[in-house]
Coordinates of C-alpha atoms in Angstrom, one line a residue:
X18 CA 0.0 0.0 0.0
X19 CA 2.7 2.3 1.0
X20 CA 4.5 1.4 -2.5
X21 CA 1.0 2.4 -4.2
X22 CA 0.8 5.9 -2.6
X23 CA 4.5 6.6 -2.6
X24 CA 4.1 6.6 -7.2
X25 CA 1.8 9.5 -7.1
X26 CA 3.3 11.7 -4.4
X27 CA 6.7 11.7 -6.2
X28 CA 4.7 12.1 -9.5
X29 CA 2.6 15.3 -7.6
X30 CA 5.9 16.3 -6.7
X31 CA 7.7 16.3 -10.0
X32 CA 4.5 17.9 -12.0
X33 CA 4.6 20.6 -9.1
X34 CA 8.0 21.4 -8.3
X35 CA 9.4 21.6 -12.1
X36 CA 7.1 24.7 -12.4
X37 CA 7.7 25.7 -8.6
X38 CA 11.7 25.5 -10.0
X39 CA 11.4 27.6 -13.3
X40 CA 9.4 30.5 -11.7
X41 CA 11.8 30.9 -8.7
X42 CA 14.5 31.2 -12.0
X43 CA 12.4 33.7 -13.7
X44 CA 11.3 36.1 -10.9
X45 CA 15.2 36.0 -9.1
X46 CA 17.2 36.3 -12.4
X47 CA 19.3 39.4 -12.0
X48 CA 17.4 42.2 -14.0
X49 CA 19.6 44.6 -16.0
X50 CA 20.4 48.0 -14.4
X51 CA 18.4 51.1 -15.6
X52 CA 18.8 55.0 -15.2
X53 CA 16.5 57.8 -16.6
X54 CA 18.0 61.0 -18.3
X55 CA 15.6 63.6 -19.7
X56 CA 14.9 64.1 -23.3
X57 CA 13.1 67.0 -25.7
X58 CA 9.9 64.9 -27.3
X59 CA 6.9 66.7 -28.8
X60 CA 4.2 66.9 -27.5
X61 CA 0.3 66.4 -28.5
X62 CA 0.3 69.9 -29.7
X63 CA 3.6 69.9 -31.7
X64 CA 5.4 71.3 -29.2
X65 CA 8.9 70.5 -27.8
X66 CA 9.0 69.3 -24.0
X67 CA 11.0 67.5 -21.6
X68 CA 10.0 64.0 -20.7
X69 CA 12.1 61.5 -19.2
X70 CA 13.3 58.1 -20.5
X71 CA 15.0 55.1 -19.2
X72 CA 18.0 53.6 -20.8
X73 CA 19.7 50.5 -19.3
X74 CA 22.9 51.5 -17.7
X75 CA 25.8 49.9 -18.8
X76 CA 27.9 47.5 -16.3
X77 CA 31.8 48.4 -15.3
X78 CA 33.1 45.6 -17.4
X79 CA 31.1 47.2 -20.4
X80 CA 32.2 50.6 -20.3
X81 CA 36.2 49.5 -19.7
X82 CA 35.5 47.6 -23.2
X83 CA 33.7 50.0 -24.8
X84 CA 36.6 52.5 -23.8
X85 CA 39.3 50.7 -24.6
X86 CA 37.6 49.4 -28.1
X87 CA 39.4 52.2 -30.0
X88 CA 43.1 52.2 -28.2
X89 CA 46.1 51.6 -29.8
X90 CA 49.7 52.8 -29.4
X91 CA 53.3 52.7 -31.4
X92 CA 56.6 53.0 -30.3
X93 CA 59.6 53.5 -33.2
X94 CA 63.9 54.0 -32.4
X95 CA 65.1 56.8 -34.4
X96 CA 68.4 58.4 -34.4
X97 CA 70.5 58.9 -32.0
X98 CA 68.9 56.2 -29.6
X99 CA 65.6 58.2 -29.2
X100 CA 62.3 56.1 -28.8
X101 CA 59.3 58.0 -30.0
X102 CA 56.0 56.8 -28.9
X103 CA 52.5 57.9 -28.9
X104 CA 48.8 56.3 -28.2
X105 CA 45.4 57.5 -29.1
X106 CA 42.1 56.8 -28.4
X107 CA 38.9 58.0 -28.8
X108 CA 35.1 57.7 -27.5
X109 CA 32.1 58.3 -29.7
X110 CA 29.3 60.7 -28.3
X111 CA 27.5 60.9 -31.9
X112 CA 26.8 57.8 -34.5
X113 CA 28.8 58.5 -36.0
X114 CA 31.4 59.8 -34.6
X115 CA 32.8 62.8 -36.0
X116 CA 36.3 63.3 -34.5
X117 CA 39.4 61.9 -36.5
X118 CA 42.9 61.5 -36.0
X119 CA 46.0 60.7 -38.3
X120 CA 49.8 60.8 -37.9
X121 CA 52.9 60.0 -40.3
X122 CA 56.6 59.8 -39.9
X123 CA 59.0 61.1 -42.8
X124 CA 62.1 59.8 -42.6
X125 CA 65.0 62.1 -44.2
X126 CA 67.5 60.8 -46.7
X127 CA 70.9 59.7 -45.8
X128 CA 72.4 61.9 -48.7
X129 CA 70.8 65.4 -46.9
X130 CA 73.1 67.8 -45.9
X131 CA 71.0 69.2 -42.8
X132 CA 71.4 67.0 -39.1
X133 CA 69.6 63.1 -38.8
X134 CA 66.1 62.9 -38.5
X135 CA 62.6 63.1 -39.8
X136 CA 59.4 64.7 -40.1
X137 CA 57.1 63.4 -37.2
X138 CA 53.2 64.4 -38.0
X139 CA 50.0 63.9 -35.5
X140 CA 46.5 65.6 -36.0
X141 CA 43.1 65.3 -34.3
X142 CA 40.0 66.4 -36.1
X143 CA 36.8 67.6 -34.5
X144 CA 33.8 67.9 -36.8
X145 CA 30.6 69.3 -36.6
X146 CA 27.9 69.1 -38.8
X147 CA 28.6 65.4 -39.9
X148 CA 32.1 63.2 -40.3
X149 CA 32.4 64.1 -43.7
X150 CA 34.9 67.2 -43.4
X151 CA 36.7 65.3 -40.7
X152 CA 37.2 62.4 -42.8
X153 CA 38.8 63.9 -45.6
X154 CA 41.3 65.5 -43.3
X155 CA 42.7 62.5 -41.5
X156 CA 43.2 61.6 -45.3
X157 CA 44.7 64.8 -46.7
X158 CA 46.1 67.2 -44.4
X159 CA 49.2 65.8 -43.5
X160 CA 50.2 64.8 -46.9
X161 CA 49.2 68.2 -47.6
X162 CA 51.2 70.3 -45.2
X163 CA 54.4 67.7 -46.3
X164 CA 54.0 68.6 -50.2
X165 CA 53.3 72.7 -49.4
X166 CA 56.5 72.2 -47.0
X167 CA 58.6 70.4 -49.8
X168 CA 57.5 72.5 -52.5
X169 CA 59.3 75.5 -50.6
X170 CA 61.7 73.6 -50.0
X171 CA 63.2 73.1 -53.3
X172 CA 61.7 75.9 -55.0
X173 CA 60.5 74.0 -58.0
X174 CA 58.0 71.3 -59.6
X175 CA 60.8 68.6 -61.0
X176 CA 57.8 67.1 -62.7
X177 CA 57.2 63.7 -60.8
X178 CA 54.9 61.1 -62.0
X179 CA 51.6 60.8 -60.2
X180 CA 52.5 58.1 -57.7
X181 CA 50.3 59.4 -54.7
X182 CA 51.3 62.7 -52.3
X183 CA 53.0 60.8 -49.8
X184 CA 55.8 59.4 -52.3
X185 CA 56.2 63.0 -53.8
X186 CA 56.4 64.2 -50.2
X187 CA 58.9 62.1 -49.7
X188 CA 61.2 62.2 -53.4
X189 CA 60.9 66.5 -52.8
X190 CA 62.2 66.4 -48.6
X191 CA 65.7 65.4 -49.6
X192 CA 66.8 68.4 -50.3
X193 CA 70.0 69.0 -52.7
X194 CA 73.6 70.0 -51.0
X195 CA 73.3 73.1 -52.5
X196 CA 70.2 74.4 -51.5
X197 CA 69.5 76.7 -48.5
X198 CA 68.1 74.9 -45.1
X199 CA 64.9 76.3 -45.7
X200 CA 63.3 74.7 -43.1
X201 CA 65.6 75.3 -40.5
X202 CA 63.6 78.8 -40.2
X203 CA 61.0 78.4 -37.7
X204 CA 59.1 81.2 -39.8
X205 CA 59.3 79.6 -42.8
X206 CA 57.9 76.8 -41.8
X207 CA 55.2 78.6 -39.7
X208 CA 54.3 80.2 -43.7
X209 CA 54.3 76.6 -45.3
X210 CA 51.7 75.1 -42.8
X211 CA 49.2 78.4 -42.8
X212 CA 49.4 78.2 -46.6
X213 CA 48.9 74.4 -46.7
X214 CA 45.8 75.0 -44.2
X215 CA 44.4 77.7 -46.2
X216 CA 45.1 76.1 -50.1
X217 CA 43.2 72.8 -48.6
X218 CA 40.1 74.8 -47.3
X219 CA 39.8 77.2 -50.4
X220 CA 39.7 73.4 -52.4
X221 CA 37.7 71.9 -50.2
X222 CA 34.7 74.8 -50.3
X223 CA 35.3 75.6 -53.8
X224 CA 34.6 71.7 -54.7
X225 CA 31.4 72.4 -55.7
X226 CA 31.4 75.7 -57.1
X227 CA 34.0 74.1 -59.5
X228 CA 31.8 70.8 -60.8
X229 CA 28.9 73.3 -61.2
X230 CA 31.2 75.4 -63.6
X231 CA 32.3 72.7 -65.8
X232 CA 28.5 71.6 -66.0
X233 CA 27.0 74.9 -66.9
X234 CA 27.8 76.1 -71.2
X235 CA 27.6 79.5 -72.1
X236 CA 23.8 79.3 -73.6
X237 CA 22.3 77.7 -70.3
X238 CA 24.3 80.6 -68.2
X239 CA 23.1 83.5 -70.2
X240 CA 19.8 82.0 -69.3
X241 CA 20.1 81.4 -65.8
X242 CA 19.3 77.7 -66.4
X243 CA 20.6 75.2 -63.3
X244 CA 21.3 72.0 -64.1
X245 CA 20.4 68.7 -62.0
X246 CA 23.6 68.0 -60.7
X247 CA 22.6 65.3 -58.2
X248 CA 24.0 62.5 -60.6
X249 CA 27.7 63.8 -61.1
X250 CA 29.9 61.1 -59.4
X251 CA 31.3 63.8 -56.6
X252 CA 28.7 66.2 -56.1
X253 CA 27.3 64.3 -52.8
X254 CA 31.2 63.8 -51.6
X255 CA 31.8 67.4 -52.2
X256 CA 28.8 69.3 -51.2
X257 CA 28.6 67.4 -47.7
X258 CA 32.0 68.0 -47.1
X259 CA 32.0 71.2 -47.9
X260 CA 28.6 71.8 -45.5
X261 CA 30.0 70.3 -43.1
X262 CA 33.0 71.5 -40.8
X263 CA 35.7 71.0 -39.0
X264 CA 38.6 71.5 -36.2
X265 CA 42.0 70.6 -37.2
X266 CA 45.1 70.6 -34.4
X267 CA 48.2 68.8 -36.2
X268 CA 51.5 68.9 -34.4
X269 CA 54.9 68.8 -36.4
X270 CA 57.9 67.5 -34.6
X271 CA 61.5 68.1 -37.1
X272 CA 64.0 66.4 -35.2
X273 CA 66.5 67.2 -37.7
X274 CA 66.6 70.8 -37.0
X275 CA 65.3 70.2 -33.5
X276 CA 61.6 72.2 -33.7
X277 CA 58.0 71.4 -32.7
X278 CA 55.5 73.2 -34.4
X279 CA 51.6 73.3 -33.5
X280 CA 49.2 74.6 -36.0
X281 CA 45.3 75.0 -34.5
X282 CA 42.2 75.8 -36.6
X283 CA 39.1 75.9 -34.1
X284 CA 38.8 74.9 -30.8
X285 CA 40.6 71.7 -29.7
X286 CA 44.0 72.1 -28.1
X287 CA 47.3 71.2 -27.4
X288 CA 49.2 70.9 -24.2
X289 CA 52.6 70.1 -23.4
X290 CA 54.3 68.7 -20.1
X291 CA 57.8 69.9 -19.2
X292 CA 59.5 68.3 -16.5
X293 CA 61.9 70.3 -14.4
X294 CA 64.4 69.2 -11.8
X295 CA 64.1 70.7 -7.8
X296 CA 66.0 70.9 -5.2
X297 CA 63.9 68.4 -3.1
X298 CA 64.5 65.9 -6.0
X299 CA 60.8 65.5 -6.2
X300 CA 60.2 67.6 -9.9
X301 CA 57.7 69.9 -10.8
X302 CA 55.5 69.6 -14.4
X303 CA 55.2 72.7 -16.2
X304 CA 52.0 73.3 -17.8
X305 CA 52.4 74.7 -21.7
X306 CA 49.4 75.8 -23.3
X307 CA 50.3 75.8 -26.9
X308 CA 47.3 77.1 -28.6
X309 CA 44.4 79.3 -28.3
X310 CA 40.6 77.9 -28.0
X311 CA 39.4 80.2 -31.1
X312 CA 36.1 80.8 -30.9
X313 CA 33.8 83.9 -30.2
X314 CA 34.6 84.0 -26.4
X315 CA 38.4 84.4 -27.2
X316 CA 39.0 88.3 -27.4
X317 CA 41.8 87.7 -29.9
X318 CA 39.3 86.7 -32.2
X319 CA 36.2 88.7 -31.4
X320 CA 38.8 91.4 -32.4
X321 CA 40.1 89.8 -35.4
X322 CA 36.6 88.6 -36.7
X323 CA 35.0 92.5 -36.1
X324 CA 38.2 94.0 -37.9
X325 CA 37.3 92.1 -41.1
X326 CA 34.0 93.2 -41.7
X327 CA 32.0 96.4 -41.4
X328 CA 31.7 98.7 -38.5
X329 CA 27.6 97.6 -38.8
X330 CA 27.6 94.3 -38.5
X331 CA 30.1 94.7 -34.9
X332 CA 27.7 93.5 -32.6
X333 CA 26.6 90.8 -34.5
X334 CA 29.2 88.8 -35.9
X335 CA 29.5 87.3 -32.5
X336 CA 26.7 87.0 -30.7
X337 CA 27.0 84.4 -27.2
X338 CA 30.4 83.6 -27.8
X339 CA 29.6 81.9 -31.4
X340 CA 29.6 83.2 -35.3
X341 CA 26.8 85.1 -36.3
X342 CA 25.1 82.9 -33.1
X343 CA 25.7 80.0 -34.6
X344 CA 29.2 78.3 -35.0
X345 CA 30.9 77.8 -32.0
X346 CA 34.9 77.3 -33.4
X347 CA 36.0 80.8 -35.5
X348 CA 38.1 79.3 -37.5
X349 CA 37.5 75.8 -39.3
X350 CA 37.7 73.7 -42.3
X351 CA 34.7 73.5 -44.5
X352 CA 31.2 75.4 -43.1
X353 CA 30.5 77.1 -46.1
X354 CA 27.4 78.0 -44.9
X355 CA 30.0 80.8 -43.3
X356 CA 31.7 81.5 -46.3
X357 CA 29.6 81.6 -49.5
X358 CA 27.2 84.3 -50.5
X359 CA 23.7 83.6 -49.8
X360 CA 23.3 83.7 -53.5
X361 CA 25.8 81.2 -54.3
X362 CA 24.1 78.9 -51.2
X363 CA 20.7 79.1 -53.0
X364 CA 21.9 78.5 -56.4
X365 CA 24.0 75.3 -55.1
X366 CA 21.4 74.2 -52.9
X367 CA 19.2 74.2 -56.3
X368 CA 21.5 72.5 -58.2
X369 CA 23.2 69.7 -56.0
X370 CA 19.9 69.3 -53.3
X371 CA 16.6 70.7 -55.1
X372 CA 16.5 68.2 -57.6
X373 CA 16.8 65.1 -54.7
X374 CA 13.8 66.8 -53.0
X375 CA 16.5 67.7 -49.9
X376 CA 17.5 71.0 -49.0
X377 CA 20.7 72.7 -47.4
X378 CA 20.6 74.4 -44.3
X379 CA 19.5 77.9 -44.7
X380 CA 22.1 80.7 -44.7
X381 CA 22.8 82.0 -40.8
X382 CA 20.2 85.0 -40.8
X383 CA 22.6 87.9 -39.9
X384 CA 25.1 86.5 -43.0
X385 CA 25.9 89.6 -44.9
X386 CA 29.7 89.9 -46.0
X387 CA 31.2 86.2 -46.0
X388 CA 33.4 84.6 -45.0
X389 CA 33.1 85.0 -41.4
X390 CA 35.1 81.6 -41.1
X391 CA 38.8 80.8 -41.9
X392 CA 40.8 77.8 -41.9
X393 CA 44.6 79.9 -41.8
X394 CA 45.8 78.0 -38.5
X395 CA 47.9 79.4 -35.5
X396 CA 51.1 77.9 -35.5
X397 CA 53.4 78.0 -32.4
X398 CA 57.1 77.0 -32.3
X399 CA 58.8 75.7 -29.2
X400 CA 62.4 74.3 -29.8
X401 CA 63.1 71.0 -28.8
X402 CA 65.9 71.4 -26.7
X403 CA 66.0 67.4 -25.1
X404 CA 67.7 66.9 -28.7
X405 CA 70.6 65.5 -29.2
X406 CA 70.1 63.1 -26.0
X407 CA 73.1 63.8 -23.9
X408 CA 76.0 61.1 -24.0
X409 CA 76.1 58.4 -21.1
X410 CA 77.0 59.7 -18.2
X411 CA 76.9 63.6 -19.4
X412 CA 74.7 65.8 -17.1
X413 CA 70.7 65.9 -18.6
X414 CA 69.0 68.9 -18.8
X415 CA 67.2 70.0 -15.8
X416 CA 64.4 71.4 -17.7
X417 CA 63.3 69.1 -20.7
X418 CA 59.7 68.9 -23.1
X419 CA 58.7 65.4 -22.1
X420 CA 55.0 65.0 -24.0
X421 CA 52.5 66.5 -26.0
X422 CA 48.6 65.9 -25.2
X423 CA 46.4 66.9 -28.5
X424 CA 42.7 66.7 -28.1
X425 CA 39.3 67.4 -29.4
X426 CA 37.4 69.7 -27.4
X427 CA 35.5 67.0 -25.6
X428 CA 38.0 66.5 -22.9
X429 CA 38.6 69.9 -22.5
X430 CA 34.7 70.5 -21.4
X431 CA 35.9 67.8 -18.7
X432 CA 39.4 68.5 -17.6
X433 CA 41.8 71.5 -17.2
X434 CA 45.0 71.7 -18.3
X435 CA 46.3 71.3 -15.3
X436 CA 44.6 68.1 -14.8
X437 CA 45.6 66.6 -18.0
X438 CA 49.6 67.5 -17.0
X439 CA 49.3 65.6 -13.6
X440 CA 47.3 62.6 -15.1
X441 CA 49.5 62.3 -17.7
X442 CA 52.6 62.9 -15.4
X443 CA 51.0 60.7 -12.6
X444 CA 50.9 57.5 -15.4
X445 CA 54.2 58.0 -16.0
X446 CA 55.4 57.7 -12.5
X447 CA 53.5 54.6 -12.3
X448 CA 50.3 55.7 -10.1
X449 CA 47.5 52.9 -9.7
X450 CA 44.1 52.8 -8.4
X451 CA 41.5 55.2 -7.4
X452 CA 43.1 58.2 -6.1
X453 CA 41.2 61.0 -4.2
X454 CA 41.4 64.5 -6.4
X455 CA 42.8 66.5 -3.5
X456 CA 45.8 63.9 -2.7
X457 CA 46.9 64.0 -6.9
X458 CA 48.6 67.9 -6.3
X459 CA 50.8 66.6 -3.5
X460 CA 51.7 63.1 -5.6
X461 CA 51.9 65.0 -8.9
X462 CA 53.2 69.1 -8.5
X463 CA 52.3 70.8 -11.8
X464 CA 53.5 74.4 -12.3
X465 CA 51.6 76.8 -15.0
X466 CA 53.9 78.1 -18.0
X467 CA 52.3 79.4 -21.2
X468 CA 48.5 79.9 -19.9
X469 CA 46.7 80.3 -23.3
X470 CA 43.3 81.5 -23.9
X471 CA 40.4 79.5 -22.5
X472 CA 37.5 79.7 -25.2
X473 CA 35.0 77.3 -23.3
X474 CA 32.2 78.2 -21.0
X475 CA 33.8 77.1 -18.2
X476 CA 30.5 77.1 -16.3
X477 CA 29.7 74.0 -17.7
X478 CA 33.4 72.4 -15.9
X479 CA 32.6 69.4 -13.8
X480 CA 32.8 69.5 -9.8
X481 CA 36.1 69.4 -8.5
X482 CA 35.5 66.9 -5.7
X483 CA 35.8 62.9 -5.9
X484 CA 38.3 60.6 -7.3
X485 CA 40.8 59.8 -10.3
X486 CA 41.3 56.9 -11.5
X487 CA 45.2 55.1 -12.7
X488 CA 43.5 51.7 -14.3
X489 CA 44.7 51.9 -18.2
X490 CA 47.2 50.8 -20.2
X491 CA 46.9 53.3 -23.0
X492 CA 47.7 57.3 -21.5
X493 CA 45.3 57.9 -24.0
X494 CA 42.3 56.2 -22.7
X495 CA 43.3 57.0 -19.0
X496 CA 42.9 60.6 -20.1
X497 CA 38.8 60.0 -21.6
X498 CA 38.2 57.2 -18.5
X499 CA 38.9 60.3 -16.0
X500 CA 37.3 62.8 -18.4
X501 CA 33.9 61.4 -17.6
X502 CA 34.2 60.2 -14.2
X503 CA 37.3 58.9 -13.2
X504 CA 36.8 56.8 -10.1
X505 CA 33.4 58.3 -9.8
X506 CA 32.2 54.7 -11.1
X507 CA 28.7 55.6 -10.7
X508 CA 29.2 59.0 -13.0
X509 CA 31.9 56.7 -15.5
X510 CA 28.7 54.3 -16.1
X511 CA 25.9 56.9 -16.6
X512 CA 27.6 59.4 -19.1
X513 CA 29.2 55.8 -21.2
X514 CA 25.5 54.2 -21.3
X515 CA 23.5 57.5 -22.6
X516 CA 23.0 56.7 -26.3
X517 CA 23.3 58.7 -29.3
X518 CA 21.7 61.5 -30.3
X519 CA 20.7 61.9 -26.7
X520 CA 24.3 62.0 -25.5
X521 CA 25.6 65.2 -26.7
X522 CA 23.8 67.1 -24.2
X523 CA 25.6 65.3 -21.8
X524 CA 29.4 64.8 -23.3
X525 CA 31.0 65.5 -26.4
X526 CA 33.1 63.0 -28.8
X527 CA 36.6 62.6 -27.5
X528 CA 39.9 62.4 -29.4
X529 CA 42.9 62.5 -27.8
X530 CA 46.7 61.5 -29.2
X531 CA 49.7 61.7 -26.7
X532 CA 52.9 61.9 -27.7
X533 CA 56.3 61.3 -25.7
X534 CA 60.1 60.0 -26.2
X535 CA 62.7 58.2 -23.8
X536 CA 65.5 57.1 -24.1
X537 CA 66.1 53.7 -25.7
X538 CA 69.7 53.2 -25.6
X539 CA 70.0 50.9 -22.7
X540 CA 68.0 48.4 -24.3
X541 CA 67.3 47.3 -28.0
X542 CA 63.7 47.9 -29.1
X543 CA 61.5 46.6 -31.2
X544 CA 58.9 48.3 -33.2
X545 CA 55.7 47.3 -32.5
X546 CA 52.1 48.2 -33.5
X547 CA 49.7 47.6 -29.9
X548 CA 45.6 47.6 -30.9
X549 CA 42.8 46.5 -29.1
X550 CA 43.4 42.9 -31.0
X551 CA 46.9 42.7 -29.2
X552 CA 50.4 42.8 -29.6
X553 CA 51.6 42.9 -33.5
X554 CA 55.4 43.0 -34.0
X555 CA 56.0 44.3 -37.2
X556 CA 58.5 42.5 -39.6
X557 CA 59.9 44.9 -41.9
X558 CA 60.0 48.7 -41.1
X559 CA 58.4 51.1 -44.2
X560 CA 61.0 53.3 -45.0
X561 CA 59.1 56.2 -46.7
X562 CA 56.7 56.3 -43.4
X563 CA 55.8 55.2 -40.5
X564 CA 52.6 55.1 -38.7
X565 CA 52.9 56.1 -35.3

């Protein structure tokens, strides 16, 4: 009997508890994290407000990858024992993003008369508007300002063959024994790179104005006729990268002739660290600014921008800090909404956009006597004085450039210069973990040098309390990590999980390159190529350039 009963208890047990079993798994699963941000909707009545809207919030593990997804660093020997190495990084705030970055080594012939070396080039661009003006600068700008700086060089066209601008670069750098070390002049070199800048951007907004010229014959012009030009193989390429802007910081070290040069066109910035000897033997970073944020808030520019246009239009070719109340950067590549007449805008916007049923953006009301934008760059020179590296056991320099920090304007929103010196300098002397903001001064004492102009609204600056955080690899990615929250975890995970388009009202995209040298005489080293995928020794080293 017992046997009998003892069947359908264990079968009521298996038909109840199964269920019993898979619902205790479905209502104690771990549920994904969530966090609500406010966004602009409309409404019923067609109007814009503010309603809020949850997002699921990204884990720690998530953000690390996501930050670290576009990492990578190089490391090259050059002459004289030096080891130049730099890492970049970036994080995406719009989809996509438009920030850039590029960077070349030139080597020099052996045959040149002037000192060992090369041409070491880095740029970031910041766009605006779309990727598309960005783009073509990581592409063109360097090989650009290389060409512009050779053709000065040697003074001539010697005719080459079309192989492609960086192999002309390189066949007009090695200059002839006779010729004069042009580039040995700081100025000159300054000249090259502001006409390289400005040559690029006239091409560049003049794009389109060109393919519509070639399109037009003389009958259809006396007649005012417009043709479709929506199915010429460039005119999408060119007009949206001519509409569309952008920043461009490039950096030029010459280590031949022993001169950095910094050229800036908008708002993103460079920032140099110079390490100086004390007496205490604990060292002291000196802050260098080396360029200007130009946009309407910097009184260099206000003054410039009002000086080239009439006494009339004074108070409003700035208006809060931007161009005509528009633009934030003053000087960029592309935005020809800035720089063509507003009848050239409507005849282009007929020809190129009409005819696809699309339109361009409407002329900036106020537009009256364009351009009101330039791309001519500042360039600023600082020797670099480290070079030649000082023979074993010869005294070093007490005072000597140690790195360059180029970035978009995204993590300057975030972090001061200062900041970005005693990360940067704290990495180096091998700080880990979370450390507590007000402890970082006393661990890492930063001094300011050149100050520059600030051109942000530094009421939008982040609060100064809280906690950095020493946790990457890459200098690069340390830098963005403590942009938006450092070891604030909680703050790190909310401004990484806000998706795109709602993020830019919270954070910018971020691009930032650093650049440094040691010494590499002690030990051999072995050029190598560091990604997100790993560790890729290189087996044969390019000899026309080098991607660094």
């Amino acid at each position: 009997m017992l046997r009998r009963a003892w069947k359908p208890v264990l079968g009521t047990t298996v038909l109840v508890g199964a269920p019993t079993y898979l619902l205790y798994r479905y209502y104690t699963k771990p549920t994904r994290e969530t966090m609500t941000i406010p966004i602009k909707k409309s409404g019923p009545d067609g109007k814009q407000e503010v309603v809020a809207q949850t997002i699921p919030l990204l884990t720690k593990d998530e953000v690390d990858a996501r930050l670290r997804r576009h990492a990578s660093s190089d490391s090259v020997m050059r002459h004289g024992g030096i080891v130049w190495k730099s890492a970049t990084a970036h994080f995406a705030s719009n989809d996509p993003i438009e920030d850039a970055n590029n960077s070349l080594l030139i080597e020099r012939d052996a045959s040149d008369t002037a000192p060992p070396g090369d041409y070491l080039f880095f740029a970031v661009m910041d766009g605006h508007a779309g990727p598309y003006t960005s783009r073509v600068l990581a592409d063109v700008l360097i090989p650009t300002v290389a060409m512009e700086l050779a053709s000065r060089i040697n003074y001539l066209n010697n005719g080459l063959s079309d192989t492609g601008l960086l192999k002309k670069a390189k066949s007009l750098l090695w200059r002839p024994a006779s010729s004069a070390p042009y580039d040995s002049n700081p100025a000159n070199v300054a000249r090259a790179i502001e006409a390289a800048f400005t040559k690029l951007d006239a091409q560049i907004v003049n794009a389109p104005l060109e393919i519509l010229y070639r399109s037009v014959d003389q009958e259809a012009l006396k007649k005012k006729l417009i043709p479709d030009l929506t199915q010429q193989p460039l005119a999408t390429s060119s007009i949206q990268t001519a509409m569309s802007g952008s920043c461009a910081l490039l950096a030029l070290l010459d280590t031949s002739n022993r001169n950095m040069y910094v050229a800036c066109t908008g708002d993103s910035r460079a920032v140099a660290g110079v390490y100086e000897e004390t007496e205490d033997g604990k060292g002291v970073w000196r802050v260098e600014v080396l360029t200007e944020d130009q946009t309407g808030r910097n009184p260099n520019e206000l003054k410039r921008i009002q000086s080239e246009h009439p006494a009339d239009e004074a108070e409003t070719v700035i208006r809060n800090g931007r161009i005509l109340g528009g633009l934030e950067p003053s000087r960029a590549f592309g935005d020809a909404r800035y720089k063509w007449p507003r009848e050239v805008q409507e005849v282009l916007n007929k020809a190129f956009m009409e005819p696809k049923g699309e339109a361009m953006r409407p002329p900036p009301p106020a537009l009256k006597t364009p351009p009101y934008v330039i791309a001519t760059p500042v360039v600023t020179h600082r020797p670099l004085s480290f070079l030649p590296l000082p023979d074993s056991g010869a005294p070093k320099p007490k005072s000597a450039l140690r790195f360059l920090v180029l970035a978009t304007d995204g993590l300057w929103d975030e972090l001061s210069n200062e900041e970005v010196v005693a990360l940067v300098g704290g990495y180096f002397s091998g700080l880990r973990g979370t450390i507590p903001k007000s402890d970082l001064p006393e661990l890492v004492r930063t001094s300011v040098g050149t100050a520059g102009v600030e051109g942000k609204n530094k009421n939008q600056r982040r609060p100064q309390d809280g906690a950095w955080a020493f946790e990457d690899d890459n200098v690069s990615t340390h830098l963005i990590r403590n942009a938006l929250g450092g070891g604030d975890v909680l703050r790190l995970r909310r401004l990484a999980s806000i998706p795109a388009p709602h993020s830019r009202r919270f954070r910018d995209d971020i691009t930032v390159t650093v650049v440094w040298w040691e010494d590499g005489r002690e030990a051999q080293t072995e050029r190598v190529s560091i990604s997100a995928a790993g560790v890729q020794p290189e087996g044969g080293q390019e000899q026309t350039k080098a991607k660094l």
